[in-house]
PDB file of C-alpha atoms in Angstrom:
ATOM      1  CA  UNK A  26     144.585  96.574 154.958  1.00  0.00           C
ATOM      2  CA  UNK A  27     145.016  92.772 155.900  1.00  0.00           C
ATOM      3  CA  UNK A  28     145.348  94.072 159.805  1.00  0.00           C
ATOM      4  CA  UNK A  29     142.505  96.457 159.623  1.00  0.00           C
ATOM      5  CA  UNK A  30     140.032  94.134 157.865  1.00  0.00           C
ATOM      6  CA  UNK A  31     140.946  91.330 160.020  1.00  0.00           C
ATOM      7  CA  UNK A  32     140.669  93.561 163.270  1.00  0.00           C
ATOM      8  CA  UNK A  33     137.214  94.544 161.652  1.00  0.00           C
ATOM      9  CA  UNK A  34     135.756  91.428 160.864  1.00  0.00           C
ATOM     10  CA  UNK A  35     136.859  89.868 164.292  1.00  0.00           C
ATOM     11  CA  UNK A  36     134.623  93.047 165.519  1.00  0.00           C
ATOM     12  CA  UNK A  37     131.589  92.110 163.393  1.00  0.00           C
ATOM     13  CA  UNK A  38     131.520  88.821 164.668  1.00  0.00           C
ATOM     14  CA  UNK A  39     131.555  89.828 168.226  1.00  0.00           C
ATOM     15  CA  UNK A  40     128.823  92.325 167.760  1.00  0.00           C
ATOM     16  CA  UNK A  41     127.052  89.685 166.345  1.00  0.00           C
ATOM     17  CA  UNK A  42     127.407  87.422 169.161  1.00  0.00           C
ATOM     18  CA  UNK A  43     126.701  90.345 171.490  1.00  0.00           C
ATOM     19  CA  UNK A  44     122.805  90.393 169.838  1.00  0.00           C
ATOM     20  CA  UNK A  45     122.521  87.205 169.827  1.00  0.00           C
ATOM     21  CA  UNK A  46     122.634  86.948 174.123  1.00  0.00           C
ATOM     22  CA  UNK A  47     120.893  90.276 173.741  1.00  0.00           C
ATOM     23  CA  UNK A  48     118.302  89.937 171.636  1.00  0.00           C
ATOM     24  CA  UNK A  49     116.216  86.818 172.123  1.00  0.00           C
ATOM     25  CA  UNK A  50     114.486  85.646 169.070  1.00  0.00           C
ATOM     26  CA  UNK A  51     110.320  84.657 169.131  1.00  0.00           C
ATOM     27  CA  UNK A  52     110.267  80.767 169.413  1.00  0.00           C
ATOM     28  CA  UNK A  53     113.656  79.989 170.663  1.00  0.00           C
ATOM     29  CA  UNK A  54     114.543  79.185 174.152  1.00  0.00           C
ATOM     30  CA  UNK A  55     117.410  81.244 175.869  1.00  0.00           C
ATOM     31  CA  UNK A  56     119.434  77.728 176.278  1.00  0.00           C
ATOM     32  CA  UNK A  57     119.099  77.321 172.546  1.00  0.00           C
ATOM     33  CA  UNK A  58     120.095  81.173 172.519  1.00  0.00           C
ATOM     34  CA  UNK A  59     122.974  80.449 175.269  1.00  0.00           C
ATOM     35  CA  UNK A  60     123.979  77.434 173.224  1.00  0.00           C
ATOM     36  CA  UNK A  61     124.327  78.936 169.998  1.00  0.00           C
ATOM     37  CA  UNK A  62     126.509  82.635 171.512  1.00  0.00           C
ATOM     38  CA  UNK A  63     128.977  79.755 172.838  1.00  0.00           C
ATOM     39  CA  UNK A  64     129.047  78.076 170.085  1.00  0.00           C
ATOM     40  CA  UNK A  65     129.312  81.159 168.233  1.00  0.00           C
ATOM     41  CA  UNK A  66     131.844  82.457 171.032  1.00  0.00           C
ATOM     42  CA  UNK A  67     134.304  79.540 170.525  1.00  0.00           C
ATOM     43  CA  UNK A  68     134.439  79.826 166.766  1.00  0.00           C
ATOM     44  CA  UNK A  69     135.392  83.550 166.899  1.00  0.00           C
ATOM     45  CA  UNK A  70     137.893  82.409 169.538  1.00  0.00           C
ATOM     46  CA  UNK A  71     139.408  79.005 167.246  1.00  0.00           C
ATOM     47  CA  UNK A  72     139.324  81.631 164.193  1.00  0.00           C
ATOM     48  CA  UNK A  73     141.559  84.568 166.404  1.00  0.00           C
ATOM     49  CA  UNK A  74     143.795  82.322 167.426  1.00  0.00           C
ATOM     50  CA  UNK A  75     144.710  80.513 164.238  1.00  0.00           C
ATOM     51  CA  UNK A  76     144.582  84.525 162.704  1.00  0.00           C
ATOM     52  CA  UNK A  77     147.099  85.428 165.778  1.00  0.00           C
ATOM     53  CA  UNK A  78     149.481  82.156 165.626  1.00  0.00           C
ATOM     54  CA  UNK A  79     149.514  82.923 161.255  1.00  0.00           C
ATOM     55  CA  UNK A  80     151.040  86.691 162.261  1.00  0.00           C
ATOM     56  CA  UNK A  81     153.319  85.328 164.332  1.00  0.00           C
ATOM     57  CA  UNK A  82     155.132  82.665 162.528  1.00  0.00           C
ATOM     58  CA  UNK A  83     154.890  84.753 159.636  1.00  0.00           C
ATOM     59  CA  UNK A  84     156.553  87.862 161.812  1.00  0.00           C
ATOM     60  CA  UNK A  85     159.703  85.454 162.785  1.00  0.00           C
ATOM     61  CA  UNK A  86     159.819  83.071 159.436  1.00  0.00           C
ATOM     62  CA  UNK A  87     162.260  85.404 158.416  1.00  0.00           C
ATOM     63  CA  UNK A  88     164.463  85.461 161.255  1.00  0.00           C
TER      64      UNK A  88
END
């Protein structure tokens, strides 16, 4: 299940930065909006990796 809920929460979090470019919000400017997808964006992106490189050390600790 660790590899499906991970795969499904990484989804989730795009689809959430998805509606946030897509949906602008009353009272918010789209460089706030722009501002906080990236910033959104790059957090998805520092989690994934960190969730990739954890796989893959623990794949070839044992070797």
């Amino acid at each position: 299940c660790s590899k499906i809920c991970a795969v499904k929460n990484h989804s989730t979090q795009l689809v959430k930065i998805a509606d946030t470019l897509g949906d602008p919000s009353f009272g918010l400017s789209v460089a706030s909006l722009n501002f906080s997808a990236m910033r959104q964006l790059l957090l998805f992106i520092a989690d994934l990796t960190f969730s990739l490189r954890a796989q893959y050390t623990r794949k070839f600790d044992g070797i």
